[in-house]
Structure formats: C-alpha cells, structure tokens
mmCIF file of C-alpha atoms and ligand atoms in Angstrom:
data_model
loop_
_atom_site.group_PDB
_atom_site.id
_atom_site.type_symbol
_atom_site.label_atom_id
_atom_site.label_comp_id
_atom_site.label_asym_id
_atom_site.label_seq_id
_atom_site.Cartn_x
_atom_site.Cartn_y
_atom_site.Cartn_z
ATOM 1 C CA UNK A 13 0.000 0.000 0.000
ATOM 2 C CA UNK A 14 1.127 3.557 -0.623
ATOM 3 C CA UNK A 15 0.529 6.856 1.165
ATOM 4 C CA UNK A 16 0.270 8.728 -2.094
ATOM 5 C CA UNK A 17 -3.282 10.055 -2.394
ATOM 6 C CA UNK A 18 -4.803 13.379 -1.513
ATOM 7 C CA UNK A 19 -8.363 14.321 -0.536
ATOM 8 C CA UNK A 20 -11.036 12.358 -2.449
ATOM 9 C CA UNK A 21 -8.309 10.036 -3.725
ATOM 10 C CA UNK A 22 -6.767 12.659 -6.018
ATOM 11 C CA UNK A 23 -3.245 12.021 -7.284
ATOM 12 C CA UNK A 24 -2.075 15.642 -7.181
ATOM 13 C CA UNK A 25 -2.519 18.745 -5.050
ATOM 14 C CA UNK A 26 -2.390 22.365 -6.210
ATOM 15 C CA UNK A 27 -1.917 25.246 -3.783
ATOM 16 C CA UNK A 28 -1.036 28.940 -4.052
ATOM 17 C CA UNK A 29 0.568 31.435 -1.658
ATOM 18 C CA UNK A 30 0.466 35.233 -2.063
ATOM 19 C CA UNK A 31 2.155 37.781 0.189
ATOM 20 C CA UNK A 32 1.732 41.326 1.512
ATOM 21 C CA UNK A 33 -2.027 41.965 1.060
ATOM 22 C CA UNK A 34 -1.790 44.567 -1.681
ATOM 23 C CA UNK A 35 -5.152 45.819 -3.008
ATOM 24 C CA UNK A 36 -4.313 43.936 -6.212
ATOM 25 C CA UNK A 37 -5.331 40.866 -4.151
ATOM 26 C CA UNK A 38 -8.937 41.880 -4.930
ATOM 27 C CA UNK A 39 -8.439 41.228 -8.617
ATOM 28 C CA UNK A 40 -6.368 38.091 -7.995
ATOM 29 C CA UNK A 41 -8.878 36.552 -5.568
ATOM 30 C CA UNK A 42 -11.616 37.028 -8.157
ATOM 31 C CA UNK A 43 -9.549 35.210 -10.776
ATOM 32 C CA UNK A 44 -8.815 32.361 -8.349
ATOM 33 C CA UNK A 45 -12.499 32.147 -7.354
ATOM 34 C CA UNK A 46 -13.650 32.110 -10.975
ATOM 35 C CA UNK A 47 -11.365 29.123 -11.561
ATOM 36 C CA UNK A 48 -12.093 27.191 -8.362
ATOM 37 C CA UNK A 49 -8.561 27.620 -6.977
ATOM 38 C CA UNK A 50 -7.626 27.883 -3.305
ATOM 39 C CA UNK A 51 -4.860 30.090 -1.956
ATOM 40 C CA UNK A 52 -3.180 31.256 1.199
ATOM 41 C CA UNK A 53 -2.679 35.001 1.717
ATOM 42 C CA UNK A 54 0.151 36.055 4.012
ATOM 43 C CA UNK A 55 -0.601 39.409 5.621
ATOM 44 C CA UNK A 56 1.172 42.101 7.666
ATOM 45 C CA UNK A 57 -1.494 43.462 10.001
ATOM 46 C CA UNK A 58 0.297 46.759 10.820
ATOM 47 C CA UNK A 59 -0.099 47.781 7.169
ATOM 48 C CA UNK A 60 -3.873 47.465 6.818
ATOM 49 C CA UNK A 61 -5.886 50.571 5.930
ATOM 50 C CA UNK A 62 -2.774 52.245 4.580
ATOM 51 C CA UNK A 63 -2.443 53.314 0.935
ATOM 52 C CA UNK A 64 -2.341 50.334 -1.392
ATOM 53 C CA UNK A 65 -2.859 47.644 1.269
ATOM 54 C CA UNK A 66 -6.245 45.976 1.833
ATOM 55 C CA UNK A 67 -8.420 47.349 4.643
ATOM 56 C CA UNK A 68 -8.964 45.494 7.915
ATOM 57 C CA UNK A 69 -12.727 45.663 7.311
ATOM 58 C CA UNK A 70 -12.588 43.628 4.111
ATOM 59 C CA UNK A 71 -10.299 40.814 5.346
ATOM 60 C CA UNK A 72 -12.982 38.325 6.323
ATOM 61 C CA UNK A 73 -15.087 38.844 3.177
ATOM 62 C CA UNK A 74 -12.387 39.322 0.514
ATOM 63 C CA UNK A 75 -10.460 36.162 1.441
ATOM 64 C CA UNK A 76 -13.511 33.994 2.222
ATOM 65 C CA UNK A 77 -12.830 30.357 1.297
ATOM 66 C CA UNK A 78 -9.068 30.953 1.248
ATOM 67 C CA UNK A 79 -6.566 30.875 4.117
ATOM 68 C CA UNK A 80 -5.123 33.884 5.892
ATOM 69 C CA UNK A 81 -1.650 33.383 7.361
ATOM 70 C CA UNK A 82 0.983 35.452 9.172
ATOM 71 C CA UNK A 83 3.743 37.369 7.419
ATOM 72 C CA UNK A 84 4.859 39.364 10.522
ATOM 73 C CA UNK A 85 3.312 42.529 11.951
ATOM 74 C CA UNK A 86 5.490 44.939 9.948
ATOM 75 C CA UNK A 87 7.417 42.861 7.341
ATOM 76 C CA UNK A 88 10.894 43.004 8.973
ATOM 77 C CA UNK A 89 14.122 41.172 8.198
ATOM 78 C CA UNK A 90 13.618 38.717 11.063
ATOM 79 C CA UNK A 91 17.273 37.669 11.168
ATOM 80 C CA UNK A 92 18.227 41.234 12.177
ATOM 81 C CA UNK A 93 15.917 41.357 15.187
ATOM 82 C CA UNK A 94 16.514 40.166 18.742
ATOM 83 C CA UNK A 95 14.393 37.205 19.725
ATOM 84 C CA UNK A 96 12.002 39.357 21.762
ATOM 85 C CA UNK A 97 11.265 41.499 18.682
ATOM 86 C CA UNK A 98 10.881 38.429 16.456
ATOM 87 C CA UNK A 99 8.345 37.166 18.954
ATOM 88 C CA UNK A 100 6.441 40.474 18.934
ATOM 89 C CA UNK A 101 6.315 40.473 15.111
ATOM 90 C CA UNK A 102 4.809 36.994 14.932
ATOM 91 C CA UNK A 103 2.637 37.103 18.062
ATOM 92 C CA UNK A 104 1.103 40.511 17.251
ATOM 93 C CA UNK A 105 0.369 39.610 13.626
ATOM 94 C CA UNK A 106 -1.229 36.295 14.577
ATOM 95 C CA UNK A 107 -3.323 37.926 17.298
ATOM 96 C CA UNK A 108 -4.663 40.677 15.024
ATOM 97 C CA UNK A 109 -5.355 38.315 12.128
ATOM 98 C CA UNK A 110 -7.270 36.029 14.475
ATOM 99 C CA UNK A 111 -9.361 38.979 15.692
ATOM 100 C CA UNK A 112 -10.212 39.861 12.088
ATOM 101 C CA UNK A 113 -10.862 36.342 10.790
ATOM 102 C CA UNK A 114 -12.404 34.723 13.863
ATOM 103 C CA UNK A 115 -10.300 31.571 13.463
ATOM 104 C CA UNK A 116 -6.947 30.326 14.757
ATOM 105 C CA UNK A 117 -4.221 31.362 12.310
ATOM 106 C CA UNK A 118 -1.522 28.692 12.015
ATOM 107 C CA UNK A 119 0.399 29.444 8.782
ATOM 108 C CA UNK A 120 3.355 31.697 8.071
ATOM 109 C CA UNK A 121 5.571 32.957 5.244
ATOM 110 C CA UNK A 122 9.031 34.411 6.000
ATOM 111 C CA UNK A 123 9.230 38.115 4.971
ATOM 112 C CA UNK A 124 12.036 38.417 2.380
ATOM 113 C CA UNK A 125 12.448 34.641 2.882
ATOM 114 C CA UNK A 126 14.890 35.352 5.715
ATOM 115 C CA UNK A 127 15.225 34.075 9.290
ATOM 116 C CA UNK A 128 17.770 33.316 12.008
ATOM 117 C CA UNK A 129 18.414 29.953 13.570
ATOM 118 C CA UNK A 130 16.207 30.962 16.512
ATOM 119 C CA UNK A 131 13.184 31.919 14.393
ATOM 120 C CA UNK A 132 11.975 28.324 14.425
ATOM 121 C CA UNK A 133 11.694 28.443 18.227
ATOM 122 C CA UNK A 134 9.574 31.613 18.013
ATOM 123 C CA UNK A 135 7.318 30.072 15.379
ATOM 124 C CA UNK A 136 6.782 26.992 17.543
ATOM 125 C CA UNK A 137 6.131 29.114 20.649
ATOM 126 C CA UNK A 138 3.349 30.870 18.727
ATOM 127 C CA UNK A 139 1.720 27.690 17.465
ATOM 128 C CA UNK A 140 2.743 28.200 13.830
ATOM 129 C CA UNK A 141 2.506 24.836 12.011
ATOM 130 C CA UNK A 142 4.228 25.626 8.738
ATOM 131 C CA UNK A 143 6.391 28.404 7.267
ATOM 132 C CA UNK A 144 6.986 29.053 3.570
ATOM 133 C CA UNK A 145 10.421 30.042 2.323
ATOM 134 C CA UNK A 146 11.262 31.790 -0.961
ATOM 135 C CA UNK A 147 13.214 28.753 -2.153
ATOM 136 C CA UNK A 148 11.577 26.956 -5.094
ATOM 137 C CA UNK A 149 12.095 24.044 -7.405
ATOM 138 C CA UNK A 150 10.293 20.861 -6.378
ATOM 139 C CA UNK A 151 6.921 19.113 -6.373
ATOM 140 C CA UNK A 152 7.259 17.390 -3.000
ATOM 141 C CA UNK A 153 6.321 17.845 0.627
ATOM 142 C CA UNK A 154 9.046 19.341 2.793
ATOM 143 C CA UNK A 155 10.918 17.148 5.284
ATOM 144 C CA UNK A 156 10.144 19.937 7.783
ATOM 145 C CA UNK A 157 7.019 22.078 7.322
ATOM 146 C CA UNK A 158 8.714 25.025 9.078
ATOM 147 C CA UNK A 159 10.924 25.232 5.962
ATOM 148 C CA UNK A 160 8.393 24.665 3.186
ATOM 149 C CA UNK A 161 9.895 25.295 -0.245
ATOM 150 C CA UNK A 162 7.510 25.950 -3.111
ATOM 151 C CA UNK A 163 7.498 24.689 -6.685
ATOM 152 C CA UNK A 164 7.963 28.083 -8.339
ATOM 153 C CA UNK A 165 7.301 31.791 -8.376
ATOM 154 C CA UNK A 166 4.458 32.548 -10.823
ATOM 155 C CA UNK A 167 6.931 34.144 -13.259
ATOM 156 C CA UNK A 168 8.347 30.635 -13.827
ATOM 157 C CA UNK A 169 4.908 29.063 -14.129
ATOM 158 C CA UNK A 170 5.174 27.990 -17.775
ATOM 159 C CA UNK A 171 8.310 25.925 -17.259
ATOM 160 C CA UNK A 172 7.006 24.060 -14.200
ATOM 161 C CA UNK A 173 3.551 23.669 -15.724
ATOM 162 C CA UNK A 174 5.088 21.586 -18.511
ATOM 163 C CA UNK A 175 6.834 19.319 -15.959
ATOM 164 C CA UNK A 176 3.654 18.987 -13.922
ATOM 165 C CA UNK A 177 1.638 18.170 -17.002
ATOM 166 C CA UNK A 178 4.160 15.512 -18.017
ATOM 167 C CA UNK A 179 3.705 13.873 -14.599
ATOM 168 C CA UNK A 180 0.007 13.331 -15.341
ATOM 169 C CA UNK A 181 0.904 11.029 -18.196
ATOM 170 C CA UNK A 182 3.952 9.234 -16.811
ATOM 171 C CA UNK A 183 3.638 6.028 -14.819
ATOM 172 C CA UNK A 184 2.410 7.609 -11.619
ATOM 173 C CA UNK A 185 3.763 6.631 -8.198
ATOM 174 C CA UNK A 186 3.745 9.444 -5.686
ATOM 175 C CA UNK A 187 1.421 12.265 -4.791
ATOM 176 C CA UNK A 188 2.893 15.492 -6.093
ATOM 177 C CA UNK A 189 2.198 19.088 -5.127
ATOM 178 C CA UNK A 190 2.237 22.080 -7.488
ATOM 179 C CA UNK A 191 2.891 25.032 -5.167
ATOM 180 C CA UNK A 192 3.058 28.532 -6.680
ATOM 181 C CA UNK A 193 3.850 31.765 -4.830
ATOM 182 C CA UNK A 194 4.128 35.474 -5.585
ATOM 183 C CA UNK A 195 2.664 38.934 -4.924
ATOM 184 C CA UNK A 196 -0.488 40.220 -6.610
ATOM 185 C CA UNK A 197 1.074 43.674 -7.120
ATOM 186 C CA UNK A 198 3.638 42.078 -9.441
ATOM 187 C CA UNK A 199 0.877 41.564 -12.021
ATOM 188 C CA UNK A 200 0.250 45.338 -11.931
ATOM 189 C CA UNK A 201 3.931 46.209 -11.984
ATOM 190 C CA UNK A 202 4.766 43.834 -14.830
ATOM 191 C CA UNK A 203 1.488 44.500 -16.618
ATOM 192 C CA UNK A 204 0.939 40.762 -17.033
ATOM 193 C CA UNK A 205 -2.493 39.977 -15.585
ATOM 194 C CA UNK A 206 -2.901 37.729 -18.599
ATOM 195 C CA UNK A 207 -0.409 35.414 -16.853
ATOM 196 C CA UNK A 208 -2.642 35.280 -13.738
ATOM 197 C CA UNK A 209 -5.633 34.444 -15.967
ATOM 198 C CA UNK A 210 -3.783 31.859 -18.039
ATOM 199 C CA UNK A 211 -2.125 30.228 -15.028
ATOM 200 C CA UNK A 212 -5.424 29.947 -13.132
ATOM 201 C CA UNK A 213 -7.309 28.543 -16.093
ATOM 202 C CA UNK A 214 -4.554 25.996 -16.859
ATOM 203 C CA UNK A 215 -4.458 24.820 -13.241
ATOM 204 C CA UNK A 216 -8.249 24.529 -13.042
ATOM 205 C CA UNK A 217 -8.178 22.090 -15.940
ATOM 206 C CA UNK A 218 -6.213 19.433 -14.017
ATOM 207 C CA UNK A 219 -8.885 16.812 -13.364
ATOM 208 C CA UNK A 220 -6.976 14.668 -10.867
ATOM 209 C CA UNK A 221 -5.964 17.506 -8.545
ATOM 210 C CA UNK A 222 -7.121 18.650 -5.132
ATOM 211 C CA UNK A 223 -7.237 22.463 -4.952
ATOM 212 C CA UNK A 224 -6.389 23.430 -1.394
ATOM 213 C CA UNK A 225 -4.975 26.070 0.895
ATOM 214 C CA UNK A 226 -1.570 25.573 2.531
ATOM 215 C CA UNK A 227 -3.067 24.687 5.917
ATOM 216 C CA UNK A 228 -5.461 22.151 4.378
ATOM 217 C CA UNK A 229 -2.486 20.458 2.770
ATOM 218 C CA UNK A 230 -0.497 20.586 6.015
ATOM 219 C CA UNK A 231 -3.378 19.086 8.005
ATOM 220 C CA UNK A 232 -3.912 16.343 5.433
ATOM 221 C CA UNK A 233 -0.204 15.452 5.277
ATOM 222 C CA UNK A 234 0.043 15.403 9.063
ATOM 223 C CA UNK A 235 -3.009 13.169 9.451
ATOM 224 C CA UNK A 236 -1.648 10.828 6.768
ATOM 225 C CA UNK A 237 1.723 10.640 8.498
ATOM 226 C CA UNK A 238 0.041 9.794 11.809
ATOM 227 C CA UNK A 239 -1.921 6.791 10.487
ATOM 228 C CA UNK A 240 -1.468 3.775 12.744
ATOM 229 C CA UNK A 241 -0.886 0.396 11.038
ATOM 230 C CA UNK A 242 -1.142 -3.154 12.389
ATOM 231 C CA UNK A 243 2.044 -5.241 12.246
ATOM 232 C CA UNK A 244 0.848 -7.114 9.150
ATOM 233 C CA UNK A 245 -0.443 -3.889 7.497
ATOM 234 C CA UNK A 246 -3.925 -5.397 7.209
ATOM 235 C CA UNK A 247 -5.585 -2.774 9.390
ATOM 236 C CA UNK A 248 -5.231 0.998 9.664
ATOM 237 C CA UNK A 249 -6.441 3.346 12.382
ATOM 238 C CA UNK A 250 -7.003 6.931 11.239
ATOM 239 C CA UNK A 251 -6.768 8.788 14.537
ATOM 240 C CA UNK A 252 -7.364 12.210 12.945
ATOM 241 C CA UNK A 253 -10.402 14.382 12.170
ATOM 242 C CA UNK A 254 -9.709 14.117 8.419
ATOM 243 C CA UNK A 255 -10.705 11.363 6.005
ATOM 244 C CA UNK A 256 -7.549 10.019 4.337
ATOM 245 C CA UNK A 257 -7.109 8.172 1.031
ATOM 246 C CA UNK A 258 -4.373 5.646 0.232
ATOM 247 C CA UNK A 259 -3.601 3.248 -2.626
ATOM 248 C CA UNK A 260 -4.048 -0.437 -1.754
ATOM 249 C CA UNK A 261 -1.739 -3.244 -2.886
ATOM 250 C CA UNK A 262 -3.900 -3.982 -5.917
ATOM 251 C CA UNK A 263 -3.880 -0.327 -6.975
ATOM 252 C CA UNK A 264 -7.335 0.393 -5.629
ATOM 253 C CA UNK A 265 -8.102 3.683 -3.885
ATOM 254 C CA UNK A 266 -9.068 3.175 -0.231
ATOM 255 C CA UNK A 267 -10.803 5.749 1.946
ATOM 256 C CA UNK A 268 -9.911 5.723 5.637
ATOM 257 C CA UNK A 269 -12.689 7.447 7.568
ATOM 258 C CA UNK A 270 -11.694 9.954 10.239
ATOM 259 C CA UNK A 271 -11.498 8.418 13.700
ATOM 260 C CA UNK A 272 -12.152 4.879 12.377
ATOM 261 C CA UNK A 273 -10.234 1.639 11.976
ATOM 262 C CA UNK A 274 -10.340 0.213 8.428
ATOM 263 C CA UNK A 275 -9.430 -3.284 7.250
ATOM 264 C CA UNK A 276 -7.486 -2.896 4.009
ATOM 265 C CA UNK A 277 -6.506 -6.516 3.175
HETATM 266 ZN ZN1 LIG B 254 6.383 39.972 1.871
#
C-alpha cells in the first residue's frame, strides 16, 4: 500500500501562496475564485488601511474560502531582530489576524524569505505549524514544514507547468504538489495579468488535482503521516479528524474514515 493520495483520492494537489495583502489581491482573488482555486494570503497586520494595502474591514469577506496566514506585523528582516522582537512580530500579527478572521491562524511565510536559527523556536512558541520560504524548485512535501519550499514563483509558471503536465501522463507513483507563490502587485507592476488568468485557467483544468490552501495540505499530510498500522499492514487506524485516502496493494483507492479503523486486506 502507498501513502500517495490526496483528498477524495486525487493524485495531485495544487496550492497557491500570495504575500503582503496589496489591493491587487482583490483582482487576484476574483480570478482564483472564478477558476475554483484555493490560496493562502500572508498578511502584515500593521499595514492594513494604509495606501495600497487591503483594509482590515474587508479581510474576512475578501479572502472567504481561502486561508489567511501570518507574514509578521510589519514585514521586517527577522534575522536582524533580537528574539524578543521576532516574537512580537509573529505574536502581534497572529493575534490581530485572528481577531479579524475569527479563526486560529496557524500558517506563516518568512518576509524576504529570511530568518535566524532561533526563528523556528519563536514560530513553535506561537503555534505556527508551517512556514513558507522563498526557495523553489520541487513538487514534493518538505521534510520539515517550518521550511516549506515551493514549486515556483508565478513568473516561472510555464516551465514548471510543462513538468507537472508531463507527470500526469507518466507512470504515476507518488502524490505530487504544485505550489506557486508570488505577490499580486507584481501583475500590476509587470502589466501581465494575462499570466494570472492563463495560469489559473490551466491549473483549473487538471482533473486529478485537489485544490487546497496551505493549511489544508499541512493538516492532510500530518493526518496521513500519523496513520497507525497493524504489524501485518492489514488494518489501519485513522486517529485524525480528516478522512484520508491511500492506494491499496492492488492499486485500488481506499478511503480511511476519520477516527475509524479500516481493514485494508
Ligand atoms: Zn512579503
């Protein structure tokens, strides 16, 4: 049996991550919604209501159905701050985002992709489950979710799209993730909203993909990792709140109900 399926037995997962909460998010969210895509938006709560940043009043409606995650209170270079200041940046952002969204915020993206060796401790102290870097180049889950590298920045979408598409046809073995990141204001700056449209439409056409936010993917991966197997692998206990899908020995897709024990052989 293989732990290689996503929600509803899908073979692939597609997730997006956009930073800084520029008002261009309004246009981008609409494009994502029109195409059935799910994204995570990493926000700096000290910047709301200021110039070209989204307003605190629109947070809960604009990003409905997507995930809101921390990106620090004021977008600092974390590695240049003492630990107490790093803690303030993450704690304060998380607290304010939770007040605005009404849910527990658990995701994070490193501002400028930078951190010190102690940042991990601060993230853990604040209950942050995963943190996205600015390193790209693969279609796999990270070994450590506090250093989650993406597949590509959206400017490199075309190249990685071809590789991802090729995977759909090859002899398939492992669940793969197409993870794209960027900033919505880049589409304004580079005058290339056609890329946002084309990218979203192309992604929406993948039939065997689960479209999810970062935290949905994290929760699924964690629940899958925590499955409990009998010694002879005939029985599995899914001790999580999430239904999990796996591939059985004969290639069949098996659903493991949340909180239940399932006989798989
Ligand atoms: Zn940023």
